[in-house]
PDB file of C-alpha atoms in Angstrom:
ATOM      1  CA  UNK A   1       0.000   0.000   0.000  1.00  0.00           C
ATOM      2  CA  UNK A   2       1.270   3.479  -0.817  1.00  0.00           C
ATOM      3  CA  UNK A   3       2.270   5.699   2.027  1.00  0.00           C
ATOM      4  CA  UNK A   4       1.885   9.066   0.333  1.00  0.00           C
ATOM      5  CA  UNK A   5      -1.207  11.269   0.313  1.00  0.00           C
ATOM      6  CA  UNK A   6      -3.959   9.094  -1.187  1.00  0.00           C
ATOM      7  CA  UNK A   7      -6.286  11.939  -2.117  1.00  0.00           C
ATOM      8  CA  UNK A   8      -5.667  13.865  -5.320  1.00  0.00           C
ATOM      9  CA  UNK A   9      -8.040  16.572  -6.458  1.00  0.00           C
ATOM     10  CA  UNK A  10      -8.792  15.946 -10.136  1.00  0.00           C
ATOM     11  CA  UNK A  11      -7.343  19.345 -11.035  1.00  0.00           C
ATOM     12  CA  UNK A  12      -3.808  19.969 -12.197  1.00  0.00           C
ATOM     13  CA  UNK A  13      -2.385  23.382 -13.101  1.00  0.00           C
ATOM     14  CA  UNK A  14      -5.815  24.742 -13.899  1.00  0.00           C
ATOM     15  CA  UNK A  15      -7.047  21.730 -15.871  1.00  0.00           C
ATOM     16  CA  UNK A  16     -10.133  20.131 -14.326  1.00  0.00           C
ATOM     17  CA  UNK A  17     -10.107  16.472 -15.328  1.00  0.00           C
ATOM     18  CA  UNK A  18     -13.360  15.013 -16.615  1.00  0.00           C
ATOM     19  CA  UNK A  19     -11.845  11.609 -15.814  1.00  0.00           C
ATOM     20  CA  UNK A  20     -10.054  11.994 -12.489  1.00  0.00           C
ATOM     21  CA  UNK A  21      -8.702   8.449 -12.659  1.00  0.00           C
ATOM     22  CA  UNK A  22      -6.304   9.553 -15.414  1.00  0.00           C
ATOM     23  CA  UNK A  23      -4.620  12.033 -13.097  1.00  0.00           C
ATOM     24  CA  UNK A  24      -4.531   9.526 -10.247  1.00  0.00           C
ATOM     25  CA  UNK A  25      -2.863   6.962 -12.505  1.00  0.00           C
ATOM     26  CA  UNK A  26      -0.384   9.533 -13.856  1.00  0.00           C
ATOM     27  CA  UNK A  27       0.716  10.325 -10.300  1.00  0.00           C
ATOM     28  CA  UNK A  28       1.040   6.659  -9.283  1.00  0.00           C
ATOM     29  CA  UNK A  29       4.501   5.089  -9.392  1.00  0.00           C
ATOM     30  CA  UNK A  30       4.963   1.389 -10.129  1.00  0.00           C
ATOM     31  CA  UNK A  31       5.960   0.824  -6.495  1.00  0.00           C
ATOM     32  CA  UNK A  32       2.440   1.776  -5.385  1.00  0.00           C
ATOM     33  CA  UNK A  33       0.833  -1.072  -7.344  1.00  0.00           C
ATOM     34  CA  UNK A  34      -1.515  -1.033 -10.311  1.00  0.00           C
ATOM     35  CA  UNK A  35      -2.683   0.890 -12.170  1.00  0.00           C
ATOM     36  CA  UNK A  36       0.610   2.806 -12.364  1.00  0.00           C
ATOM     37  CA  UNK A  37       1.890   5.451 -14.753  1.00  0.00           C
ATOM     38  CA  UNK A  38       4.296   3.599 -17.050  1.00  0.00           C
ATOM     39  CA  UNK A  39       1.932   3.320 -20.027  1.00  0.00           C
ATOM     40  CA  UNK A  40       1.016   6.988 -19.689  1.00  0.00           C
ATOM     41  CA  UNK A  41       4.717   7.830 -19.472  1.00  0.00           C
ATOM     42  CA  UNK A  42       5.281   6.130 -22.847  1.00  0.00           C
ATOM     43  CA  UNK A  43       2.572   8.227 -24.493  1.00  0.00           C
ATOM     44  CA  UNK A  44       3.614  11.427 -22.727  1.00  0.00           C
ATOM     45  CA  UNK A  45       7.199  11.083 -23.952  1.00  0.00           C
ATOM     46  CA  UNK A  46       5.987  11.026 -27.568  1.00  0.00           C
ATOM     47  CA  UNK A  47       3.614  13.946 -27.004  1.00  0.00           C
ATOM     48  CA  UNK A  48       6.285  16.077 -25.363  1.00  0.00           C
ATOM     49  CA  UNK A  49       8.712  15.441 -28.211  1.00  0.00           C
ATOM     50  CA  UNK A  50       6.017  16.460 -30.706  1.00  0.00           C
ATOM     51  CA  UNK A  51       5.093  19.656 -28.846  1.00  0.00           C
ATOM     52  CA  UNK A  52       8.711  20.751 -28.412  1.00  0.00           C
ATOM     53  CA  UNK A  53       9.543  19.873 -32.032  1.00  0.00           C
ATOM     54  CA  UNK A  54       6.617  22.009 -33.239  1.00  0.00           C
ATOM     55  CA  UNK A  55       7.846  24.966 -31.203  1.00  0.00           C
ATOM     56  CA  UNK A  56      11.430  24.703 -32.384  1.00  0.00           C
ATOM     57  CA  UNK A  57      10.291  24.412 -35.987  1.00  0.00           C
ATOM     58  CA  UNK A  58       8.169  27.558 -35.626  1.00  0.00           C
ATOM     59  CA  UNK A  59      10.701  29.596 -33.620  1.00  0.00           C
ATOM     60  CA  UNK A  60      13.815  28.704 -35.626  1.00  0.00           C
ATOM     61  CA  UNK A  61      12.873  28.977 -39.323  1.00  0.00           C
ATOM     62  CA  UNK A  62      16.544  28.901 -40.378  1.00  0.00           C
ATOM     63  CA  UNK A  63      17.683  26.025 -38.151  1.00  0.00           C
ATOM     64  CA  UNK A  64      18.656  22.731 -39.730  1.00  0.00           C
ATOM     65  CA  UNK A  65      17.558  19.311 -38.509  1.00  0.00           C
ATOM     66  CA  UNK A  66      20.710  18.773 -36.452  1.00  0.00           C
ATOM     67  CA  UNK A  67      20.342  21.997 -34.475  1.00  0.00           C
ATOM     68  CA  UNK A  68      16.668  21.360 -33.762  1.00  0.00           C
ATOM     69  CA  UNK A  69      17.418  17.786 -32.712  1.00  0.00           C
ATOM     70  CA  UNK A  70      20.096  18.954 -30.269  1.00  0.00           C
ATOM     71  CA  UNK A  71      17.831  21.669 -28.863  1.00  0.00           C
ATOM     72  CA  UNK A  72      14.984  19.231 -28.359  1.00  0.00           C
ATOM     73  CA  UNK A  73      17.328  16.837 -26.575  1.00  0.00           C
ATOM     74  CA  UNK A  74      18.314  19.664 -24.208  1.00  0.00           C
ATOM     75  CA  UNK A  75      14.687  20.453 -23.409  1.00  0.00           C
ATOM     76  CA  UNK A  76      13.401  16.915 -22.888  1.00  0.00           C
ATOM     77  CA  UNK A  77      16.374  15.429 -21.010  1.00  0.00           C
ATOM     78  CA  UNK A  78      15.634  13.899 -17.620  1.00  0.00           C
ATOM     79  CA  UNK A  79      17.120  16.722 -15.552  1.00  0.00           C
ATOM     80  CA  UNK A  80      15.108  19.346 -17.451  1.00  0.00           C
ATOM     81  CA  UNK A  81      11.870  17.420 -16.957  1.00  0.00           C
ATOM     82  CA  UNK A  82      12.642  16.939 -13.286  1.00  0.00           C
ATOM     83  CA  UNK A  83      13.221  20.681 -12.908  1.00  0.00           C
ATOM     84  CA  UNK A  84       9.835  21.409 -14.480  1.00  0.00           C
ATOM     85  CA  UNK A  85       8.234  18.816 -12.194  1.00  0.00           C
ATOM     86  CA  UNK A  86       9.785  20.494  -9.147  1.00  0.00           C
ATOM     87  CA  UNK A  87       8.483  23.875 -10.268  1.00  0.00           C
ATOM     88  CA  UNK A  88       5.002  22.310 -10.225  1.00  0.00           C
ATOM     89  CA  UNK A  89       5.637  20.663  -6.814  1.00  0.00           C
ATOM     90  CA  UNK A  90       4.825  17.366  -8.492  1.00  0.00           C
ATOM     91  CA  UNK A  91       6.783  15.319  -5.971  1.00  0.00           C
ATOM     92  CA  UNK A  92       4.354  16.213  -3.184  1.00  0.00           C
ATOM     93  CA  UNK A  93       1.484  14.703  -5.184  1.00  0.00           C
ATOM     94  CA  UNK A  94       3.088  11.398  -6.143  1.00  0.00           C
ATOM     95  CA  UNK A  95       1.666   8.098  -4.977  1.00  0.00           C
ATOM     96  CA  UNK A  96       4.676   5.952  -4.041  1.00  0.00           C
ATOM     97  CA  UNK A  97       5.202   2.624  -2.336  1.00  0.00           C
ATOM     98  CA  UNK A  98       6.788   2.491   1.144  1.00  0.00           C
ATOM     99  CA  UNK A  99      10.248   1.646  -0.194  1.00  0.00           C
ATOM    100  CA  UNK A 100      10.368   4.590  -2.590  1.00  0.00           C
ATOM    101  CA  UNK A 101       8.994   6.909   0.065  1.00  0.00           C
ATOM    102  CA  UNK A 102      11.702   5.812   2.490  1.00  0.00           C
ATOM    103  CA  UNK A 103      14.506   6.456  -0.004  1.00  0.00           C
ATOM    104  CA  UNK A 104      13.178   9.859  -1.101  1.00  0.00           C
ATOM    105  CA  UNK A 105      11.666   8.795  -4.403  1.00  0.00           C
ATOM    106  CA  UNK A 106       9.575  11.950  -4.576  1.00  0.00           C
ATOM    107  CA  UNK A 107      12.817  13.903  -5.028  1.00  0.00           C
ATOM    108  CA  UNK A 108      14.483  11.590  -7.560  1.00  0.00           C
ATOM    109  CA  UNK A 109      14.967  13.005 -11.066  1.00  0.00           C
ATOM    110  CA  UNK A 110      13.956   9.814 -12.859  1.00  0.00           C
ATOM    111  CA  UNK A 111      10.683   9.439 -10.959  1.00  0.00           C
ATOM    112  CA  UNK A 112       9.786  13.115 -11.332  1.00  0.00           C
ATOM    113  CA  UNK A 113      10.569  13.138 -15.052  1.00  0.00           C
ATOM    114  CA  UNK A 114       8.535   9.984 -15.677  1.00  0.00           C
ATOM    115  CA  UNK A 115       5.588  11.361 -13.709  1.00  0.00           C
ATOM    116  CA  UNK A 116       5.650  14.616 -15.662  1.00  0.00           C
ATOM    117  CA  UNK A 117       5.464  12.689 -18.937  1.00  0.00           C
ATOM    118  CA  UNK A 118       2.583  10.657 -17.532  1.00  0.00           C
ATOM    119  CA  UNK A 119       0.699  13.811 -16.560  1.00  0.00           C
ATOM    120  CA  UNK A 120       1.215  15.164 -20.080  1.00  0.00           C
ATOM    121  CA  UNK A 121      -0.410  12.014 -21.470  1.00  0.00           C
ATOM    122  CA  UNK A 122      -3.274  12.303 -18.983  1.00  0.00           C
ATOM    123  CA  UNK A 123      -3.884  15.899 -20.076  1.00  0.00           C
ATOM    124  CA  UNK A 124      -3.964  14.779 -23.707  1.00  0.00           C
ATOM    125  CA  UNK A 125      -6.340  11.877 -23.124  1.00  0.00           C
ATOM    126  CA  UNK A 126      -8.657  13.997 -21.008  1.00  0.00           C
ATOM    127  CA  UNK A 127      -8.657  17.307 -22.859  1.00  0.00           C
ATOM    128  CA  UNK A 128      -7.224  16.722 -26.325  1.00  0.00           C
ATOM    129  CA  UNK A 129      -4.059  17.892 -28.035  1.00  0.00           C
ATOM    130  CA  UNK A 130      -4.727  21.643 -27.945  1.00  0.00           C
ATOM    131  CA  UNK A 131      -5.359  21.702 -24.194  1.00  0.00           C
ATOM    132  CA  UNK A 132      -2.326  19.517 -23.603  1.00  0.00           C
ATOM    133  CA  UNK A 133      -0.102  21.659 -25.843  1.00  0.00           C
ATOM    134  CA  UNK A 134      -1.183  24.931 -24.227  1.00  0.00           C
ATOM    135  CA  UNK A 135      -0.457  23.667 -20.729  1.00  0.00           C
ATOM    136  CA  UNK A 136       2.866  22.076 -21.617  1.00  0.00           C
ATOM    137  CA  UNK A 137       4.096  25.211 -23.383  1.00  0.00           C
ATOM    138  CA  UNK A 138       3.379  27.265 -20.275  1.00  0.00           C
ATOM    139  CA  UNK A 139       5.625  24.903 -18.290  1.00  0.00           C
ATOM    140  CA  UNK A 140       8.425  24.886 -20.854  1.00  0.00           C
ATOM    141  CA  UNK A 141       8.384  28.536 -21.951  1.00  0.00           C
ATOM    142  CA  UNK A 142      11.184  29.534 -19.525  1.00  0.00           C
ATOM    143  CA  UNK A 143      13.375  26.726 -20.907  1.00  0.00           C
ATOM    144  CA  UNK A 144      12.550  27.631 -24.503  1.00  0.00           C
ATOM    145  CA  UNK A 145      13.321  31.288 -23.843  1.00  0.00           C
ATOM    146  CA  UNK A 146      16.633  30.388 -22.190  1.00  0.00           C
ATOM    147  CA  UNK A 147      17.972  28.324 -25.091  1.00  0.00           C
ATOM    148  CA  UNK A 148      21.459  29.472 -26.144  1.00  0.00           C
ATOM    149  CA  UNK A 149      22.115  31.003 -29.574  1.00  0.00           C
ATOM    150  CA  UNK A 150      21.646  28.593 -32.448  1.00  0.00           C
ATOM    151  CA  UNK A 151      25.359  27.971 -32.977  1.00  0.00           C
ATOM    152  CA  UNK A 152      25.776  26.970 -29.322  1.00  0.00           C
ATOM    153  CA  UNK A 153      22.854  24.580 -29.079  1.00  0.00           C
ATOM    154  CA  UNK A 154      23.915  21.227 -27.694  1.00  0.00           C
ATOM    155  CA  UNK A 155      26.859  22.622 -25.718  1.00  0.00           C
ATOM    156  CA  UNK A 156      26.504  22.399 -21.956  1.00  0.00           C
ATOM    157  CA  UNK A 157      26.850  25.405 -19.658  1.00  0.00           C
ATOM    158  CA  UNK A 158      30.432  24.633 -18.560  1.00  0.00           C
ATOM    159  CA  UNK A 159      31.582  24.395 -22.181  1.00  0.00           C
ATOM    160  CA  UNK A 160      29.820  27.630 -23.164  1.00  0.00           C
ATOM    161  CA  UNK A 161      31.293  29.468 -20.174  1.00  0.00           C
ATOM    162  CA  UNK A 162      34.799  28.179 -20.921  1.00  0.00           C
ATOM    163  CA  UNK A 163      34.541  29.161 -24.587  1.00  0.00           C
ATOM    164  CA  UNK A 164      33.294  32.646 -23.692  1.00  0.00           C
ATOM    165  CA  UNK A 165      36.258  33.197 -21.371  1.00  0.00           C
ATOM    166  CA  UNK A 166      38.842  31.694 -23.739  1.00  0.00           C
ATOM    167  CA  UNK A 167      37.622  33.858 -26.627  1.00  0.00           C
ATOM    168  CA  UNK A 168      38.454  36.889 -24.481  1.00  0.00           C
ATOM    169  CA  UNK A 169      41.728  35.430 -23.140  1.00  0.00           C
ATOM    170  CA  UNK A 170      40.461  35.448 -19.577  1.00  0.00           C
ATOM    171  CA  UNK A 171      41.127  33.044 -16.720  1.00  0.00           C
ATOM    172  CA  UNK A 172      39.020  29.896 -16.620  1.00  0.00           C
ATOM    173  CA  UNK A 173      36.436  29.436 -13.843  1.00  0.00           C
ATOM    174  CA  UNK A 174      37.224  27.670 -10.596  1.00  0.00           C
ATOM    175  CA  UNK A 175      34.691  25.142  -9.273  1.00  0.00           C
ATOM    176  CA  UNK A 176      34.673  24.238  -5.571  1.00  0.00           C
ATOM    177  CA  UNK A 177      32.498  21.674  -3.796  1.00  0.00           C
ATOM    178  CA  UNK A 178      30.743  23.594  -1.015  1.00  0.00           C
ATOM    179  CA  UNK A 179      28.468  20.929   0.415  1.00  0.00           C
ATOM    180  CA  UNK A 180      27.556  17.270   0.016  1.00  0.00           C
ATOM    181  CA  UNK A 181      24.473  16.075   1.864  1.00  0.00           C
ATOM    182  CA  UNK A 182      21.917  13.264   1.955  1.00  0.00           C
ATOM    183  CA  UNK A 183      22.227   9.503   2.152  1.00  0.00           C
ATOM    184  CA  UNK A 184      23.604   7.181  -0.514  1.00  0.00           C
ATOM    185  CA  UNK A 185      20.300   7.025  -2.400  1.00  0.00           C
ATOM    186  CA  UNK A 186      19.480  10.733  -2.238  1.00  0.00           C
ATOM    187  CA  UNK A 187      22.679  12.782  -2.379  1.00  0.00           C
ATOM    188  CA  UNK A 188      22.712  16.512  -3.054  1.00  0.00           C
ATOM    189  CA  UNK A 189      25.740  18.569  -4.044  1.00  0.00           C
ATOM    190  CA  UNK A 190      26.318  22.318  -3.849  1.00  0.00           C
ATOM    191  CA  UNK A 191      29.148  23.781  -5.920  1.00  0.00           C
ATOM    192  CA  UNK A 192      30.580  27.281  -6.194  1.00  0.00           C
ATOM    193  CA  UNK A 193      31.836  28.795  -9.461  1.00  0.00           C
ATOM    194  CA  UNK A 194      34.233  31.764  -9.298  1.00  0.00           C
ATOM    195  CA  UNK A 195      35.365  33.979 -12.178  1.00  0.00           C
ATOM    196  CA  UNK A 196      38.218  36.474 -11.911  1.00  0.00           C
ATOM    197  CA  UNK A 197      37.242  38.623 -14.917  1.00  0.00           C
ATOM    198  CA  UNK A 198      34.467  39.584 -14.706  1.00  0.00           C
ATOM    199  CA  UNK A 199      34.392  39.159 -10.931  1.00  0.00           C
ATOM    200  CA  UNK A 200      31.493  36.788 -10.451  1.00  0.00           C
ATOM    201  CA  UNK A 201      30.709  34.100  -7.878  1.00  0.00           C
ATOM    202  CA  UNK A 202      27.736  31.779  -8.279  1.00  0.00           C
ATOM    203  CA  UNK A 203      26.441  28.560  -6.788  1.00  0.00           C
ATOM    204  CA  UNK A 204      24.621  25.567  -8.190  1.00  0.00           C
ATOM    205  CA  UNK A 205      23.107  22.416  -6.756  1.00  0.00           C
ATOM    206  CA  UNK A 206      22.192  19.020  -8.146  1.00  0.00           C
ATOM    207  CA  UNK A 207      22.022  15.301  -7.555  1.00  0.00           C
ATOM    208  CA  UNK A 208      25.612  14.896  -8.765  1.00  0.00           C
ATOM    209  CA  UNK A 209      28.704  17.081  -8.573  1.00  0.00           C
ATOM    210  CA  UNK A 210      28.705  17.430 -12.343  1.00  0.00           C
ATOM    211  CA  UNK A 211      25.069  18.582 -12.361  1.00  0.00           C
ATOM    212  CA  UNK A 212      25.835  21.104  -9.614  1.00  0.00           C
ATOM    213  CA  UNK A 213      28.811  22.453 -11.598  1.00  0.00           C
ATOM    214  CA  UNK A 214      26.611  22.811 -14.680  1.00  0.00           C
ATOM    215  CA  UNK A 215      24.024  24.717 -12.655  1.00  0.00           C
ATOM    216  CA  UNK A 216      26.701  27.039 -11.248  1.00  0.00           C
ATOM    217  CA  UNK A 217      28.108  27.636 -14.748  1.00  0.00           C
ATOM    218  CA  UNK A 218      24.632  28.417 -16.089  1.00  0.00           C
ATOM    219  CA  UNK A 219      24.143  30.922 -13.279  1.00  0.00           C
ATOM    220  CA  UNK A 220      27.472  32.542 -14.183  1.00  0.00           C
ATOM    221  CA  UNK A 221      26.451  32.833 -17.835  1.00  0.00           C
ATOM    222  CA  UNK A 222      23.217  34.513 -16.797  1.00  0.00           C
ATOM    223  CA  UNK A 223      25.175  36.967 -14.626  1.00  0.00           C
ATOM    224  CA  UNK A 224      27.517  37.732 -17.529  1.00  0.00           C
ATOM    225  CA  UNK A 225      24.524  38.471 -19.738  1.00  0.00           C
ATOM    226  CA  UNK A 226      23.383  41.067 -17.212  1.00  0.00           C
ATOM    227  CA  UNK A 227      26.789  42.759 -16.896  1.00  0.00           C
TER     228      UNK A 227
END
């Protein structure tokens, strides 16, 4: 039996479900028993790829297939989906089995990303493609708006930051691990990124040191853009 909150209002981000069981299933992890969200996850993955592909095609009329493919991969990767799920506080609504609850499954990127895809499928099945598309684009607009210039698509934040500094013959950033917390199954890392020129210090966090460094580098790039 699941140990998380068993009651889910059949409303999600403003969409009132005609069939509330779709939302309940989308929020139910395999560990909680059947019906769970894996079939919905399969459908949601395809829908998300379609919606993002449509947007990139419309927004980048001069982009070739390779650039759009790389941009879509950036937007639909697990860590990006998990970040969107966290912005929606999706973890608090998940129905998990006792084992997953004990190990912090509601905070795990893979579980959050899968649940988000399942919710996307539930929105589609309940309200149709237009309703699904409109809701999903609201969630992903910040990520779409933050995409790097076309020629830099596919390069991670650390690479883009390094290239920006090297092009100006400036010192490379220094990354320092500031904190490591959590147990073996739910570790969190906090990393600092320091630049000498311009003088900038940022922090980033993630479920791995590499992810935390990427987050700190992205924060530095955003600071540079504001300088």
